[in-house]
Amino acid sequence: MTDESLRERAQELHRHLEATAELPIDRTANRWLGEAEAVARDVATSNLDEETTLERVAKVQHLLGEVDETGHEEADDHLEAAKEVCTGILEDDGATPS
């Protein structure tokens, strides 16, 4: 994966999580999504090496794995899209945890 492609996908991940911030969602889900969004923002806006980027995307994936539903349909759509972006980034690099 090229650095530019990884950066674009990290920005896409952040956009999905950022979009949930103002939606009325379950309090517990909000906590997990807020933490995931903060890590994703760091990945999307910092000049990180590929290894660090992938470690942080894996962290986001772990955090998102704690949320099944948000209680809001639009937020659920963004949650699923963010999970897919994480999986895509990590699979393309061959780093998806088992």
XYZ file of C-alpha atoms in Angstrom:
98
model
C 0.000 0.000 0.000
C 1.388 3.413 -0.891
C 1.796 6.096 1.741
C -0.763 8.244 -0.097
C -3.299 5.417 -0.260
C -2.821 4.667 3.436
C -3.239 8.347 4.298
C -6.431 8.626 2.216
C -7.914 5.553 3.857
C -6.958 6.823 7.313
C -8.724 10.093 6.510
C -11.798 8.147 5.361
C -11.758 6.217 8.642
C -11.581 9.441 10.621
C -14.434 11.025 8.624
C -16.746 8.109 9.435
C -15.997 8.310 13.132
C -16.122 12.096 13.225
C -19.595 11.922 11.662
C -20.905 10.068 14.726
C -19.776 12.752 17.181
C -22.859 14.959 17.003
C -25.429 12.195 16.661
C -27.604 11.138 19.602
C -26.157 7.711 20.357
C -25.981 5.329 23.292
C -23.683 6.592 26.062
C -21.492 3.489 26.174
C -21.171 3.400 22.383
C -20.338 7.108 22.437
C -17.442 6.492 24.806
C -15.927 3.779 22.589
C -16.510 5.762 19.404
C -15.039 8.899 20.954
C -11.839 7.097 21.865
C -11.663 5.458 18.424
C -12.244 8.826 16.749
C -9.391 10.409 18.722
C -6.964 7.679 17.647
C -8.230 7.856 14.050
C -7.794 11.649 14.039
C -4.190 11.202 15.142
C -3.614 8.681 12.351
C -5.269 10.918 9.750
C -3.515 14.145 10.712
C -0.070 13.081 11.917
C 2.932 12.189 9.832
C 3.335 8.657 11.185
C 5.399 5.841 9.752
C 3.490 2.904 8.277
C 4.111 0.568 11.220
C 2.759 3.085 13.737
C -0.196 3.872 11.489
C -1.104 0.195 11.238
C -0.757 -0.286 15.005
C -3.136 2.601 15.607
C -5.623 1.397 12.998
C -5.572 -1.979 14.777
C -6.311 -0.112 18.033
C -9.247 1.654 16.368
C -10.486 -1.708 15.083
C -10.307 -3.123 18.623
C -12.231 -0.163 20.054
C -14.895 -0.411 17.354
C -15.222 -4.113 18.095
C -16.639 -3.134 21.483
C -19.668 -1.536 19.799
C -22.435 -3.554 18.157
C -25.052 -0.822 17.865
C -25.216 2.861 18.642
C -28.968 3.311 18.911
C -28.942 5.578 15.840
C -29.261 4.279 12.278
C -26.918 6.820 10.665
C -24.273 6.271 13.336
C -24.604 2.498 12.861
C -23.920 2.986 9.142
C -20.780 5.016 9.903
C -19.703 2.431 12.485
C -19.973 -0.402 9.963
C -18.175 1.635 7.302
C -15.362 2.465 9.751
C -15.006 -1.214 10.665
C -14.767 -2.068 6.954
C -12.107 0.608 6.375
C -10.048 -0.745 9.294
C -10.293 -4.277 7.959
C -9.364 -3.126 4.465
C -6.313 -1.212 5.655
C -5.059 -4.072 7.788
C -5.817 -6.813 5.248
C -4.119 -4.919 2.433
C -1.009 -4.826 4.565
C -1.407 -8.427 5.707
C -1.548 -7.281 9.301
C -5.105 -8.194 10.326
C -4.930 -9.775 13.769
C -6.254 -13.341 14.022
